Coordinates of C-alpha atoms in Angstrom, one line a residue:
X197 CA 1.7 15.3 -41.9
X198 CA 2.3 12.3 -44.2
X199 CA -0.8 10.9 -46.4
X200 CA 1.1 8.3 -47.9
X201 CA 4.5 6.0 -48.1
X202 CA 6.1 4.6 -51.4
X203 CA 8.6 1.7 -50.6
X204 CA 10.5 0.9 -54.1
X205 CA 13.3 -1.8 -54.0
X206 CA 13.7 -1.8 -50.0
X207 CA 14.3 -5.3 -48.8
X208 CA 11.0 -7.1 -49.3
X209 CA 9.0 -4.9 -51.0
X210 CA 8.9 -4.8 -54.8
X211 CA 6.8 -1.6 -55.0
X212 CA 4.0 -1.0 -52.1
X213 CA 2.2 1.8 -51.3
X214 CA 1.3 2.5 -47.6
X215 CA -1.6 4.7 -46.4
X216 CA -0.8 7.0 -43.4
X217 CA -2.9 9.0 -40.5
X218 CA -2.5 10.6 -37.5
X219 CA -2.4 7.3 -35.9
X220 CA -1.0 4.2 -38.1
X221 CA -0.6 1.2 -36.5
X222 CA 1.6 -1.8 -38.1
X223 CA 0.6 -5.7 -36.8
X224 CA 0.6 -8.9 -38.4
X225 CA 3.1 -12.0 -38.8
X226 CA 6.9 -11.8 -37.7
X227 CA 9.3 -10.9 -40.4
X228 CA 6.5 -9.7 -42.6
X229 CA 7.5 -6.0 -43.1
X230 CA 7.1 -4.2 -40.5
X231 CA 10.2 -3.1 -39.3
X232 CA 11.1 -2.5 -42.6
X233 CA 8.5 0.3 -42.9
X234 CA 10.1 1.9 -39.9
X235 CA 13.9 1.5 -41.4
X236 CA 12.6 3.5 -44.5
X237 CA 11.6 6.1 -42.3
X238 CA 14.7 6.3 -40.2
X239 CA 16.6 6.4 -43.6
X240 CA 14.8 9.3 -45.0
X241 CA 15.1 10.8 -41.4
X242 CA 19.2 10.1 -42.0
X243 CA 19.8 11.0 -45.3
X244 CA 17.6 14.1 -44.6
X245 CA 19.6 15.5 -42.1
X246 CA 23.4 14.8 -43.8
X247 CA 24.9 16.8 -46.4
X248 CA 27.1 14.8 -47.7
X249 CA 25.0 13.2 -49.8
X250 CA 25.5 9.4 -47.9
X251 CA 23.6 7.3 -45.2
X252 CA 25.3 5.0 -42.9
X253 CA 23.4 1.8 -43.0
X254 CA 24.4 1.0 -39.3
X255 CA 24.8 3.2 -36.3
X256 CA 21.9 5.9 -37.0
X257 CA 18.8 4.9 -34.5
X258 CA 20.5 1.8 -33.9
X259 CA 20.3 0.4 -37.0
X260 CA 22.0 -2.6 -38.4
X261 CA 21.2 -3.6 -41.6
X262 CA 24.6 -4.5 -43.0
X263 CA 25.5 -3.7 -46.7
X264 CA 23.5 -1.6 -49.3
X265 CA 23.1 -5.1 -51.0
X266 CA 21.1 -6.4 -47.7
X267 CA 18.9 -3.9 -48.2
X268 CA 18.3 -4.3 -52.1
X269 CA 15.1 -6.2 -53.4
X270 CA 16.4 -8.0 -55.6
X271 CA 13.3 -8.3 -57.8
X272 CA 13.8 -4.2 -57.9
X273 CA 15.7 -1.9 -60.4
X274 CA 18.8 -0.9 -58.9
X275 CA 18.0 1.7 -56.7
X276 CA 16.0 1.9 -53.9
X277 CA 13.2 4.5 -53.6
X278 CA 11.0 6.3 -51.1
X279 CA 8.3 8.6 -51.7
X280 CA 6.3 10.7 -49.2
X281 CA 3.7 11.8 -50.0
X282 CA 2.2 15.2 -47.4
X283 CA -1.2 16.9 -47.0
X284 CA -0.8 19.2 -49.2
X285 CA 0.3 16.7 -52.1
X286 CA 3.5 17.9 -52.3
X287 CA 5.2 14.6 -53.0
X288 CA 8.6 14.4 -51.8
X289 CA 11.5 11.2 -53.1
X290 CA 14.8 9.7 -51.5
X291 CA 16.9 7.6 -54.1
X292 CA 19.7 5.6 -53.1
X293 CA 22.5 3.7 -54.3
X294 CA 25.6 2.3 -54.2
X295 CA 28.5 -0.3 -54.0
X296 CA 26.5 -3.8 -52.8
X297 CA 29.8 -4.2 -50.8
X298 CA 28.6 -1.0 -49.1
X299 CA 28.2 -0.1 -45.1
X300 CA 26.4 3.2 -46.1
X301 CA 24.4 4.2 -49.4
X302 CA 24.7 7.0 -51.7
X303 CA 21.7 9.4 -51.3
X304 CA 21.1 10.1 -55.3
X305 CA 18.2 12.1 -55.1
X306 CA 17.0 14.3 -52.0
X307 CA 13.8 16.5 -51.9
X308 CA 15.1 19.8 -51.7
X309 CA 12.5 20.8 -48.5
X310 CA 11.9 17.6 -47.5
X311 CA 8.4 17.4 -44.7
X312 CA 9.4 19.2 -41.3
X313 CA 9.0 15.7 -39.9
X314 CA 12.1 15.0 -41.5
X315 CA 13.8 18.4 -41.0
X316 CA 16.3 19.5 -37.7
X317 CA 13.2 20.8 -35.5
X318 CA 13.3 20.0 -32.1
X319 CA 11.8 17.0 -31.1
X320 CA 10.0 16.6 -34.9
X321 CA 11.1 13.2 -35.5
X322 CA 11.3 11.0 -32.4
X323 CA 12.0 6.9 -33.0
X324 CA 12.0 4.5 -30.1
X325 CA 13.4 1.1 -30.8
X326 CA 11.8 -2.4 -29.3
X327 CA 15.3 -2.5 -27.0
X328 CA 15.2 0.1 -24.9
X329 CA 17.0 0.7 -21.9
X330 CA 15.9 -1.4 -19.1
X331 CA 16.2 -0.6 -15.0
X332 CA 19.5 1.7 -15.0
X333 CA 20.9 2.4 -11.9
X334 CA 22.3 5.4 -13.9
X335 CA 22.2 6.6 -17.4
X336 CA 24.2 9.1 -19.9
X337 CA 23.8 12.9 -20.9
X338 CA 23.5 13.7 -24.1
X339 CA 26.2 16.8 -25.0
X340 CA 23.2 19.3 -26.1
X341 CA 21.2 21.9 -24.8
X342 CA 18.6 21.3 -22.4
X343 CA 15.7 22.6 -24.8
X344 CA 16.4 20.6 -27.7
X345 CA 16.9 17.3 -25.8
X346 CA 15.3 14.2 -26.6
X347 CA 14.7 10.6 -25.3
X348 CA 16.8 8.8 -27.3
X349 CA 16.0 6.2 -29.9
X350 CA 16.4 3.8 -26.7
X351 CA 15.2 5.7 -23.8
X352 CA 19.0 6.2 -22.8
X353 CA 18.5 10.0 -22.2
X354 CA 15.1 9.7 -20.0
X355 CA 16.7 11.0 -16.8
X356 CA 18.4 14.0 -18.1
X357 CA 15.3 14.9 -20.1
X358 CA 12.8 14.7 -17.2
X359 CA 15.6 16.3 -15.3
X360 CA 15.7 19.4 -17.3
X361 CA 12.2 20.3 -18.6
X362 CA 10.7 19.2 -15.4
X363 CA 8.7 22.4 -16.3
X364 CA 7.6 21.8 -19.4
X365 CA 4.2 22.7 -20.4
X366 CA 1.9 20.3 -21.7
X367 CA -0.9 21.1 -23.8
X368 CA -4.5 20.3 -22.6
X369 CA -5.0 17.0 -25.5
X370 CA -2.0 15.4 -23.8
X371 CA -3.1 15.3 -19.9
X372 CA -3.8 12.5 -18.1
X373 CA -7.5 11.9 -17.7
X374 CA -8.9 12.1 -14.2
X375 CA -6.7 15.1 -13.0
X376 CA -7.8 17.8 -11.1
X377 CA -8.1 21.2 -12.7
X378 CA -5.8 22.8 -9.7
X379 CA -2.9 20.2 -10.6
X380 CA 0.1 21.4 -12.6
X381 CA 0.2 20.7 -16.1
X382 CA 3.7 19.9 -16.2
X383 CA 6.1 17.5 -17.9
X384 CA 7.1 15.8 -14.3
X385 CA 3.3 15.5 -12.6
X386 CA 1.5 14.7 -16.2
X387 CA 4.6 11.7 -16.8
X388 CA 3.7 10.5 -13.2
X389 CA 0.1 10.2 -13.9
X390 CA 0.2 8.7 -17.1
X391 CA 2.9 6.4 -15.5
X392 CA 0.1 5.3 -12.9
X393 CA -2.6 4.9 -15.5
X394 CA 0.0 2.6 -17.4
X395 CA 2.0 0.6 -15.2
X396 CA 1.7 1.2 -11.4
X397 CA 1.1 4.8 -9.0
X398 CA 4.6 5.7 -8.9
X399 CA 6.6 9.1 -8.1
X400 CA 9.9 9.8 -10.2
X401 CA 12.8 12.2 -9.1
X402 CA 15.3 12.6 -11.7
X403 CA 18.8 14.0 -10.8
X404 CA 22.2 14.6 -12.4
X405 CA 25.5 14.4 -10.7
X406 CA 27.2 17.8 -11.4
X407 CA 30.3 17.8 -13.7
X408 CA 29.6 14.9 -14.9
X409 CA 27.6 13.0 -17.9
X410 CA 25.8 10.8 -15.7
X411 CA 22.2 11.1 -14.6
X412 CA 19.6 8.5 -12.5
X413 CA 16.0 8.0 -11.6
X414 CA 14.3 6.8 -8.3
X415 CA 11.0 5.5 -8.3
X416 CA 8.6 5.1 -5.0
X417 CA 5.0 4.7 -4.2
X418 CA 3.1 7.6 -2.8
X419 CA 4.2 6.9 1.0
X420 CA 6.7 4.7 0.2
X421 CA 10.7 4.9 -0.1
X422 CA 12.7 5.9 -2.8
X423 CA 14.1 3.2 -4.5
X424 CA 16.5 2.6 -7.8
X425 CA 15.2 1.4 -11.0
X426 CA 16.2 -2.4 -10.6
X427 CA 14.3 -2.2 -7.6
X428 CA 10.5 -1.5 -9.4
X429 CA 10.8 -3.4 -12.4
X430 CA 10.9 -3.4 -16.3
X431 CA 7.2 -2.1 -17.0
X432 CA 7.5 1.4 -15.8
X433 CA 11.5 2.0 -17.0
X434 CA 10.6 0.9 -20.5
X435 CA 7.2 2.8 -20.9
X436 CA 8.5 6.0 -19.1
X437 CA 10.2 7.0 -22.8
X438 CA 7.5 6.4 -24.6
X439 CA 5.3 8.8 -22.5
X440 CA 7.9 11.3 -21.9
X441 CA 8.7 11.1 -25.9
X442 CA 4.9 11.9 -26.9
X443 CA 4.0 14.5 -24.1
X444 CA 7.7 16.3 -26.1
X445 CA 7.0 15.5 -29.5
X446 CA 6.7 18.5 -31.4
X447 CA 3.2 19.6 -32.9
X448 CA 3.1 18.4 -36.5
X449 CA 5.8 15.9 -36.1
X450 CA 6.6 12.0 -36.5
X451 CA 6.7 10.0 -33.6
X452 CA 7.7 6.2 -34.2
X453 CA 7.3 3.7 -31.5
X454 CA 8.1 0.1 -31.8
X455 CA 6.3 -2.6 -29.3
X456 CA 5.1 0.0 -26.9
X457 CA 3.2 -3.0 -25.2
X458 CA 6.6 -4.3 -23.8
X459 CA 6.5 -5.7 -20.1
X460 CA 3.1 -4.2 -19.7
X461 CA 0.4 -6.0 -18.2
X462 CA -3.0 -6.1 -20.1
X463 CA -4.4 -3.1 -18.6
X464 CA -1.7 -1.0 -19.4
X465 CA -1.0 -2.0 -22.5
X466 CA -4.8 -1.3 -23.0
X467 CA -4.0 2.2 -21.4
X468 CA -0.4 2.9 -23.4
X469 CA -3.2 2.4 -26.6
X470 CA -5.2 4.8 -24.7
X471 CA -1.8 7.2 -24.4
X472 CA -0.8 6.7 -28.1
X473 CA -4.3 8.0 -29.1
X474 CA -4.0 10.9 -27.1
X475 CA -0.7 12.0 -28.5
X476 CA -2.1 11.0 -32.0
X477 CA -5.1 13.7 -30.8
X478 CA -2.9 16.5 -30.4
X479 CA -1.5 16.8 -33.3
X480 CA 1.5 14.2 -33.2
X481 CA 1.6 12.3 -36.2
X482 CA 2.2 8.4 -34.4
X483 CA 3.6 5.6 -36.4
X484 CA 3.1 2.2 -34.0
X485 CA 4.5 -0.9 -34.1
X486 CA 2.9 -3.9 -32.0
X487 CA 1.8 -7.9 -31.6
X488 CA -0.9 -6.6 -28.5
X489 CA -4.0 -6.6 -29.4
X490 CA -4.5 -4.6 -25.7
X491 CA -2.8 -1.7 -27.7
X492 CA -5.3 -2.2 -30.5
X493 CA -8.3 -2.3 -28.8
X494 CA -7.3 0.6 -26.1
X495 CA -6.7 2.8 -29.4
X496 CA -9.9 1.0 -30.5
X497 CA -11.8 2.6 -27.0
X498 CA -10.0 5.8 -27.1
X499 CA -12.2 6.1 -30.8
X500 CA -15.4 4.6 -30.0
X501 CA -16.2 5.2 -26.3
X502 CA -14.1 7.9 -25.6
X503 CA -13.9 10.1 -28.7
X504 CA -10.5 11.5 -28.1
X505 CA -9.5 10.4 -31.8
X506 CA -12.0 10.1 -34.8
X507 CA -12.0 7.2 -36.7
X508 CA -10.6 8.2 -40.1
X509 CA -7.5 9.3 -38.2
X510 CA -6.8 6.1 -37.6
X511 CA -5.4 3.4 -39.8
X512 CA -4.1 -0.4 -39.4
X513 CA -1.9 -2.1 -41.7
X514 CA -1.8 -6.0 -41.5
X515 CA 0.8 -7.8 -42.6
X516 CA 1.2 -11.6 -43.2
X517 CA 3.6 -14.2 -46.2
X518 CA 0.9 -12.4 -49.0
X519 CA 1.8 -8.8 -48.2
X520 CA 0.1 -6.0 -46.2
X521 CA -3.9 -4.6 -46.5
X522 CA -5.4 -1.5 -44.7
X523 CA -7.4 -2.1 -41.9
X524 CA -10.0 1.1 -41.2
X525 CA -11.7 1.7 -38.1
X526 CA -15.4 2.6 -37.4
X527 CA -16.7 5.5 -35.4
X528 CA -17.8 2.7 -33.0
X529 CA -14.1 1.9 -32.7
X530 CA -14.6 -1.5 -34.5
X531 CA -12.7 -2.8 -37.7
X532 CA -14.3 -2.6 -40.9
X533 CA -12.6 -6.2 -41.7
X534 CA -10.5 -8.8 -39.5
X535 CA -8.6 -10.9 -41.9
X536 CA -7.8 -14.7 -40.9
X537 CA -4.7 -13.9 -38.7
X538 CA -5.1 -10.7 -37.2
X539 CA -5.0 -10.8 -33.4
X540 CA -7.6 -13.9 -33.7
X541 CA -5.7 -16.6 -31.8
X542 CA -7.2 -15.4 -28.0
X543 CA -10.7 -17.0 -30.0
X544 CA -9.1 -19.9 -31.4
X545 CA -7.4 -20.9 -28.6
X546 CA -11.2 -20.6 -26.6
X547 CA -12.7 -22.2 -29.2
X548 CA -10.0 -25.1 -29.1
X549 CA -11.3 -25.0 -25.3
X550 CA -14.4 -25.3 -25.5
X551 CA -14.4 -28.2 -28.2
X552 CA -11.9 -30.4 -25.7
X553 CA -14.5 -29.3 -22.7
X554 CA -17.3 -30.6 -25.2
X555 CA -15.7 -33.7 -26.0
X556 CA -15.4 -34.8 -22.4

């Protein structure tokens, strides 16, 4: 697991340290950081994996960050740096460099064993972007074996995953709440109930069209007909990766999840906290991105009223103009300290309310 995060020279950040647990979450202001503590990650993920001693700063998990000079701080040495640091200590640096001209950047200096996170494990390190696939009438195959298959950094490989480790086991911390001891702990039966705790009860058949590389979902309603995705909406095709990605994630990886809250309603984005937790739980080290504060307070009642998760295993870092502080929780599930600006506008917006209601 990672304890810790050293950004050096990385777009806006100078030199900042960030705290990491089980379960980190990253809110605050737009264009404050965030993202940019996720594209270190997938860096270090990328130049981990290469032996060639380069990173491609565009096309790896999506990414688009242009030249090795658009990713420079300016106010920075040279190079860029990361540092992770694990739980044993053992502290483990990426430097990179290059032309500012650049579409890729040298990888100067590589931990020679970097964190299995970051190593070719299956399913270790799992990233799913805010634009994933939406309703697909059909979607691709990756060219891999069925047990090392994965979701895909946008949820593009969904159907052929569900497809072919229907069977998969899942482990007791990641089952839905609420099911019966006699139901089958299985990758297809535990994604359909954590799909009806999330979005809405819904059944899934996954299928793929022999000789080909294209595979497709269908959705119904207990009793109801089988339909295509277009035909039940955003919410459950874009949280269906996310759950399928966390009850796969490998034991003692990283799994990264940007806006998981997307076309949700309230009470499942409340739940997809709830989910997050749970993963988070079992060992999963979870790194989430999210504006909802229904994703931050169902992570908040997964600590204090349910107990999946305790509370040092948790961490929030806000991030507005100033820079970013660590938020910790309390075994009640509350937050040690709410700075000006973190989800507070649902009480400024009642108390702008109230005072027109007062004034007439």
């Amino acid at each position: 697991m990672i304890n810790e995060l050293l950004i050096h020279g990385f777009k806006r950040f100078v030199k900042q340290r960030f705290s990491m647990s089980p379960l980190t979450v990253l809110a605050g202001m737009n264009g404050a950081g965030k993202t940019s503590v996720v594209h270190a990650l997938l860096l270090m993920r990328e130049a981990s994996r290469r032996n060639d001693n380069v990173v491609e700063l565009n096309g790896p998990f999506q990414l688009d960050l242009g030249t090795f000079g658009d990713i420079q701080n300016w106010d920075a040495p040279e190079s860029v740096r990361f540092e992770l640091t694990d739980q044993g200590n053992a502290v483990h640096i990426w430097e990179l460099g290059g032309k500012q001209t650049a579409l890729y950047a040298n990888v100067n200096v590589r931990p020679q064993l970097p964190p299995p996170a970051f190593t070719e494990g299956i399913r270790t390190f799992q990233y799913l972007s805010a634009e994933r696939f939406g309703p697909r009438s059909i979607l691709g195959s990756a060219a891999l074996p069925f047990d090392v298959l994965e979701v895909g950094s946008r949820g593009e490989f969904s159907a052929q995953l569900l497809y072919a480790l229907d069977s998969y086991p899942i482990d007791e911390l990641r089952r839905c709440p609420g099911a019966g001891t006699d139901d089958a702990a299985l990758l297809k039966f535990e994604t359909e109930r954590w799909l009806s705790k999330i979005a809405k009860a819904v059944q899934i058949d996954a299928e793929t069209l022999a000789g080909t590389a294209v595979t497709a979902l269908r959705f119904r309603t207990p009793g109801g007909d089988w339909v295509r995705p277009p035909n039940m909406g955003f919410g459950v095709t874009y949280a269906l990766p996310v759950i399928l990605a966390g009850l796969t994630a490998a034991k003692g990886g990283l799994l990264i999840v940007e806006n998981p809250e997307a076309h949700l309603h309230p009470s499942g984005q409340s739940q997809m906290g709830y989910f997050l937790a749970a993963i988070a739980a079992s060992g999963v080290q979870v790194l989430v991105e999210t504006h909802s504060d229904h994703v931050l307070n169902g992570i908040r009642r997964a600590i204090g009223e349910h107990c999946i998760l305790p509370a040092s295993q948790a961490t929030v870092h806000f991030f507005d103009d100033t820079g970013s502080v660590p938020l910790a929780f309390t075994e009640t599930g509350g937050i040690a300290s709410w700075p000006p600006g973190f989800f507070d506008q649902f009480q400024l917006d009642v108390a702008a309310l109230t005072r027109v209601r007062r004034r007439r």
